[in-house]
Tab-separated table of C-alpha atoms in Angstrom:
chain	number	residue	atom	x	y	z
A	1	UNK	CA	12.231	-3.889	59.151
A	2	UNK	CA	8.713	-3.964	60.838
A	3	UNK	CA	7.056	-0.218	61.069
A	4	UNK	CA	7.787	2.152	64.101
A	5	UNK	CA	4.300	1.798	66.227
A	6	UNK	CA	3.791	5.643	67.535
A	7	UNK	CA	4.567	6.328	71.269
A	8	UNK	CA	1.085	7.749	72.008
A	9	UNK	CA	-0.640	4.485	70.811
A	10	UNK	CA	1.176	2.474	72.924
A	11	UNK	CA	1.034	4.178	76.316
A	12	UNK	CA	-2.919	4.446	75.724
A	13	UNK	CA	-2.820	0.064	74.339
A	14	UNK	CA	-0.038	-1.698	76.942
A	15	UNK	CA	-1.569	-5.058	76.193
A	16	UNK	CA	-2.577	-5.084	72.611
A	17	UNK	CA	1.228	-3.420	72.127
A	18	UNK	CA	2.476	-6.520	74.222
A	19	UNK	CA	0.169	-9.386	72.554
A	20	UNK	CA	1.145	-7.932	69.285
A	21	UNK	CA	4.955	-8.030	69.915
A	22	UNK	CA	4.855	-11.391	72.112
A	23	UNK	CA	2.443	-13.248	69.067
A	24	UNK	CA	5.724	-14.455	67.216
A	25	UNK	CA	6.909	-16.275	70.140
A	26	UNK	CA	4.028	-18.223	71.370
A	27	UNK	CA	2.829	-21.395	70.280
A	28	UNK	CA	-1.123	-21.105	71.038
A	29	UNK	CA	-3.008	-20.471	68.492
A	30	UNK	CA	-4.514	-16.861	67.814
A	31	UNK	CA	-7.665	-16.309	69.781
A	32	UNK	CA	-10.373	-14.316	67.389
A	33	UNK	CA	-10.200	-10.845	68.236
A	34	UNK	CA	-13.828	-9.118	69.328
A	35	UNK	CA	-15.647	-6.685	66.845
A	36	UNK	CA	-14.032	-3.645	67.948
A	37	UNK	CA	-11.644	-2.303	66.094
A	38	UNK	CA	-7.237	-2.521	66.805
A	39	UNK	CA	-6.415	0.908	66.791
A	40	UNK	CA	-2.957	-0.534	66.297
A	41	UNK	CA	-3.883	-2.609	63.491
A	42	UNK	CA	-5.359	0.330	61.937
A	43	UNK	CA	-2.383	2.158	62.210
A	44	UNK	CA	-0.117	-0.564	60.590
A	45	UNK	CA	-2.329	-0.414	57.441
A	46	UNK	CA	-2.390	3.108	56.562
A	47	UNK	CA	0.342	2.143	54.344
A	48	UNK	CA	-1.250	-1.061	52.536
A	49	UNK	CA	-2.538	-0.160	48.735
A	50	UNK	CA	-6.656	-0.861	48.931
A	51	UNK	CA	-7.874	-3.611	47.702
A	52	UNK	CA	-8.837	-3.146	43.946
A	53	UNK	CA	-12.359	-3.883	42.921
A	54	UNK	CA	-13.247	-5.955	39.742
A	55	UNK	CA	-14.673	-3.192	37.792
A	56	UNK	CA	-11.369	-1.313	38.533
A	57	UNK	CA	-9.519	-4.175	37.400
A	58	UNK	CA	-11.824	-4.706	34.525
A	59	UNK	CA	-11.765	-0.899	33.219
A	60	UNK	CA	-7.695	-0.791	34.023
A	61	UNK	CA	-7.912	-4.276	31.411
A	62	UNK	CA	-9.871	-2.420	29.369
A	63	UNK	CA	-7.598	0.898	29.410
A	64	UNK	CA	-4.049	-1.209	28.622
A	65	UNK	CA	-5.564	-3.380	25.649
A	66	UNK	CA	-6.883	-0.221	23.774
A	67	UNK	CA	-3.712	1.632	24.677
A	68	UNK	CA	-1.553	-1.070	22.957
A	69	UNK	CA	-4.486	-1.588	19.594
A	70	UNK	CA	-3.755	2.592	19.324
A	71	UNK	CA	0.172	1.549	19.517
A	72	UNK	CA	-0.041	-0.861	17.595
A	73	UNK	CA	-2.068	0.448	14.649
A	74	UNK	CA	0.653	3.574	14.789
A	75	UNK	CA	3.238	1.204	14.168
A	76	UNK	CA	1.312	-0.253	11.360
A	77	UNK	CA	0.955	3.383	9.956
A	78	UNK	CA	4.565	4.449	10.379
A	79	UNK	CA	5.589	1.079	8.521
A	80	UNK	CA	3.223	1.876	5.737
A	81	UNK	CA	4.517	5.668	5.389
A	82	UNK	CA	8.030	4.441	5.423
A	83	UNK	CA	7.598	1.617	2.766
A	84	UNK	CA	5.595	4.277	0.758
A	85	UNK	CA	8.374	7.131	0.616
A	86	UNK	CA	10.809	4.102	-0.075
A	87	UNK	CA	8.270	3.280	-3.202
A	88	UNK	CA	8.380	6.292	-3.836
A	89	UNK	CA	12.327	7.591	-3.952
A	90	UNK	CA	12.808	4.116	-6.304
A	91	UNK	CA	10.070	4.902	-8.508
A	92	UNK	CA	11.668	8.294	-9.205
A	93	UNK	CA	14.997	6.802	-10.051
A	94	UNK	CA	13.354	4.555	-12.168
A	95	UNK	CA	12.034	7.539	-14.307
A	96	UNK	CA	15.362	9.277	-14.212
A	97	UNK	CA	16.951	6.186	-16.347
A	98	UNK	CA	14.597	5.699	-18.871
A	99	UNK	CA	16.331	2.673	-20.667
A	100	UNK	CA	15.502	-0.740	-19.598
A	101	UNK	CA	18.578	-3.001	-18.357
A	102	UNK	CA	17.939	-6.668	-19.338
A	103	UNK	CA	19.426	-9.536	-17.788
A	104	UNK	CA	22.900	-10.523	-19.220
A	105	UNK	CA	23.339	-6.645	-21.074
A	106	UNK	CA	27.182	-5.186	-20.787
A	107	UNK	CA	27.526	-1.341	-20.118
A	108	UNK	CA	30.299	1.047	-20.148
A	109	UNK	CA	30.271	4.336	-17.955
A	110	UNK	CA	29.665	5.944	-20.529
A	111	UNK	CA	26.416	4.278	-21.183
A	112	UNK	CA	25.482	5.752	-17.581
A	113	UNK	CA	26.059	9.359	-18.960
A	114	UNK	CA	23.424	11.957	-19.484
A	115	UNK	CA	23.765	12.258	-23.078
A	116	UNK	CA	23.425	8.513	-23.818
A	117	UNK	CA	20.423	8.445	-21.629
A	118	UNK	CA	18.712	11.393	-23.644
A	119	UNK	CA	18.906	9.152	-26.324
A	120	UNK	CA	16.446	5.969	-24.974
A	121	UNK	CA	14.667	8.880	-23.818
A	122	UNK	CA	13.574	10.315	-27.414
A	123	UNK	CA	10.879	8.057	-29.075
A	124	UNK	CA	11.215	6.457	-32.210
A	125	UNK	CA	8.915	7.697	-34.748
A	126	UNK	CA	7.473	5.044	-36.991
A	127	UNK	CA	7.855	6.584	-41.345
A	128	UNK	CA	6.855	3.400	-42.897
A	129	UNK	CA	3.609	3.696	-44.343
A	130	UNK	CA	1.982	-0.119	-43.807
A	131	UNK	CA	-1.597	1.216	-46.167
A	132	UNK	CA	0.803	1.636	-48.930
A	133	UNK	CA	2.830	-1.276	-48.704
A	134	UNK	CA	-0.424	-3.670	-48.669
A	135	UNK	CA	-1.802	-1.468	-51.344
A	136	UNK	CA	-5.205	-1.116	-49.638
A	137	UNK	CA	-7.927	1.365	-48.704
A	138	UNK	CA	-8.794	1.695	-45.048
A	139	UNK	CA	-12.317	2.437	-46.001
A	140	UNK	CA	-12.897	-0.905	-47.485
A	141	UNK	CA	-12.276	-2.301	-44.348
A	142	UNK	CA	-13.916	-0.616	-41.814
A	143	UNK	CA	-15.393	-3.652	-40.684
A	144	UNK	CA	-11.989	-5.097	-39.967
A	145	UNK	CA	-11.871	-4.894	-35.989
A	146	UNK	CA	-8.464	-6.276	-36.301
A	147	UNK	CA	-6.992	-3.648	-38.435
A	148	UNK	CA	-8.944	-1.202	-36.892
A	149	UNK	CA	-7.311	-1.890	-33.272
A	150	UNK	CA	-3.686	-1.348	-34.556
A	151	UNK	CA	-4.773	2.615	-35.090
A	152	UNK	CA	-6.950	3.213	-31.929
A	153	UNK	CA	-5.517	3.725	-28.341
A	154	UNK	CA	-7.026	1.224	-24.899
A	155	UNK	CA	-9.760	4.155	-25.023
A	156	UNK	CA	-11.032	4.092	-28.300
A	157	UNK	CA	-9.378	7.253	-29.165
A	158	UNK	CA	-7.758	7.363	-32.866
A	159	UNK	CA	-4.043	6.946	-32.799
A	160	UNK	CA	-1.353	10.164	-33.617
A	161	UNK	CA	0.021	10.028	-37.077
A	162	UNK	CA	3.452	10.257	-35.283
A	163	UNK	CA	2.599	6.877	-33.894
A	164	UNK	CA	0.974	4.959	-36.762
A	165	UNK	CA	3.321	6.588	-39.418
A	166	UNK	CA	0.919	6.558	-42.067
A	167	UNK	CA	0.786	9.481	-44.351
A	168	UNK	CA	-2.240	12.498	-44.132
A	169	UNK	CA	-4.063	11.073	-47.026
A	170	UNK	CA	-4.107	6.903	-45.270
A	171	UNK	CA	-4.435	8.694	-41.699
A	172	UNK	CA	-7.350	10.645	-42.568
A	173	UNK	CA	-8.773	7.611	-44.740
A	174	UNK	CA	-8.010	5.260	-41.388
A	175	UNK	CA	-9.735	7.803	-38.796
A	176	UNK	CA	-12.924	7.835	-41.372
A	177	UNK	CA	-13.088	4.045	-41.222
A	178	UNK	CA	-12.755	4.196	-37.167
A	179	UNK	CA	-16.030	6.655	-37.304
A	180	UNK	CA	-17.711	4.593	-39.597
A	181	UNK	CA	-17.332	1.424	-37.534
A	182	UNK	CA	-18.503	3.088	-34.812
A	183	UNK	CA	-21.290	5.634	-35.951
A	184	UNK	CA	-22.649	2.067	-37.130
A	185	UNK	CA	-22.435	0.391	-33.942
A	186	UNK	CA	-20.747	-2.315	-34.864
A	187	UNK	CA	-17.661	-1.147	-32.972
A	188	UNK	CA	-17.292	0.291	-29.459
A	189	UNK	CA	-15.919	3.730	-28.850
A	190	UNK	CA	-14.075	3.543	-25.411
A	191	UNK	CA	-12.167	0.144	-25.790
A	192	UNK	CA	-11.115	-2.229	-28.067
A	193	UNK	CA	-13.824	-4.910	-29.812
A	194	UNK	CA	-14.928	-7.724	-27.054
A	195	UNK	CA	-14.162	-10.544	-29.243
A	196	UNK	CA	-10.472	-9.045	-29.598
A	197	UNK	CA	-10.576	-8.628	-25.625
A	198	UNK	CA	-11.641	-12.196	-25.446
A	199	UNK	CA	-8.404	-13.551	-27.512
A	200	UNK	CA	-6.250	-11.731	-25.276
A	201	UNK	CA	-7.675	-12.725	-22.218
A	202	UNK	CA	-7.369	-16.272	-23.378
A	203	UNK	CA	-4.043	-15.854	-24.113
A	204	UNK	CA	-2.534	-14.086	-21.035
A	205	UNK	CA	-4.652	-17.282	-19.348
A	206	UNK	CA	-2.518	-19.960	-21.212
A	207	UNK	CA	0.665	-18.276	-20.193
A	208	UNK	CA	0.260	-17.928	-17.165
């Protein structure tokens, strides 16, 4: 529906009302208006949006792409949080079974219970004493880098005679040979001996 034209206009403009309205249904072509302005044409377009400049268009381009980067890199971050909490509810069932199914392994229900769990739980302490059996002295052997591993932790630190299971006298005799070996440099005190690192590395590299 074309817009109302106001009454005022058009008793003050008879003819430009009556070209306006009579334009549809003529067949000459439209004859270029002079430089003054149509006070009825101005009218009509009070309504019409403005044109929009470039750097409007540029800086409302500019506005929408880092709206949707900020969106976007929220999304990323709520993703991340969620994957994270999921990490971490699984990791803390993990540590609330502390045996280790293996593929192919049978249970019960009752292997589920609390009181067969507390039992994978406790560690198993080590009583054989392995000095004795070879019938050696540690201190002989300080140079040994081999022997000397089996006793000392990933950080150099001397092993608990809970976990080696040798007895005061060999422990005692085994922790003197560690200081030895490195007091004389000839074994490093925060990690195992390189050429013992080496071997390994090789070895994880020819499995893999």
């Amino acid at each position: 529906m074309p817009p109302r034209l106001p009454l005022i206009s058009a008793i003050k403009a008879p003819s430009a009302l009556m070209a306006r309205i009579a334009r549809p249904f003529s067949s000459t072509p439209v004859v270029a208006q002079s430089s003054g302005s149509d006070p009825i044409k101005n009218l009509l377009n009070l309504d019409e949006k403005p044109p929009m400049h470039s750097a409007d268009r540029i800086r409302g381009l500019i506005n929408n792409g880092s709206k949707a980067r900020l969106e976007g890199a929220a999304a990323r971050k709520r993703t991340m949080l969620e994957s994270l909490r999921e990490k971490k509810v699984s990791d803390d069932y993990v540590k609330q079974m502390p045996r280790r199914w293996r593929t192919g392994e049978v249970y019960a229900p009752h292997d589920l219970s609390p009181l067969e769990m507390e039992k994978w739980r406790r560690q198993k302490i080590v009583t054989t004493d392995v000095i004795d059996l070879l019938g050696i002295n540690p201190l002989d052997h300080y140079r040994n880098f081999s022997m000397i591993s089996e006793y000392m932790t990933n950080f150099g630190q001397i092993r608990h005679y809970k976990d080696t299971g040798l007895k005061p006298t060999n422990q005692r005799k085994m922790a003197k040979a560690i200081r030895r070996a490195i007091g004389m440099g000839i074994h490093p005190s925060v990690h195992h001996h390189p050429e013992l690192l080496k071997k390994r590395f090789r070895l994880n590299a020819s499995w893999k």
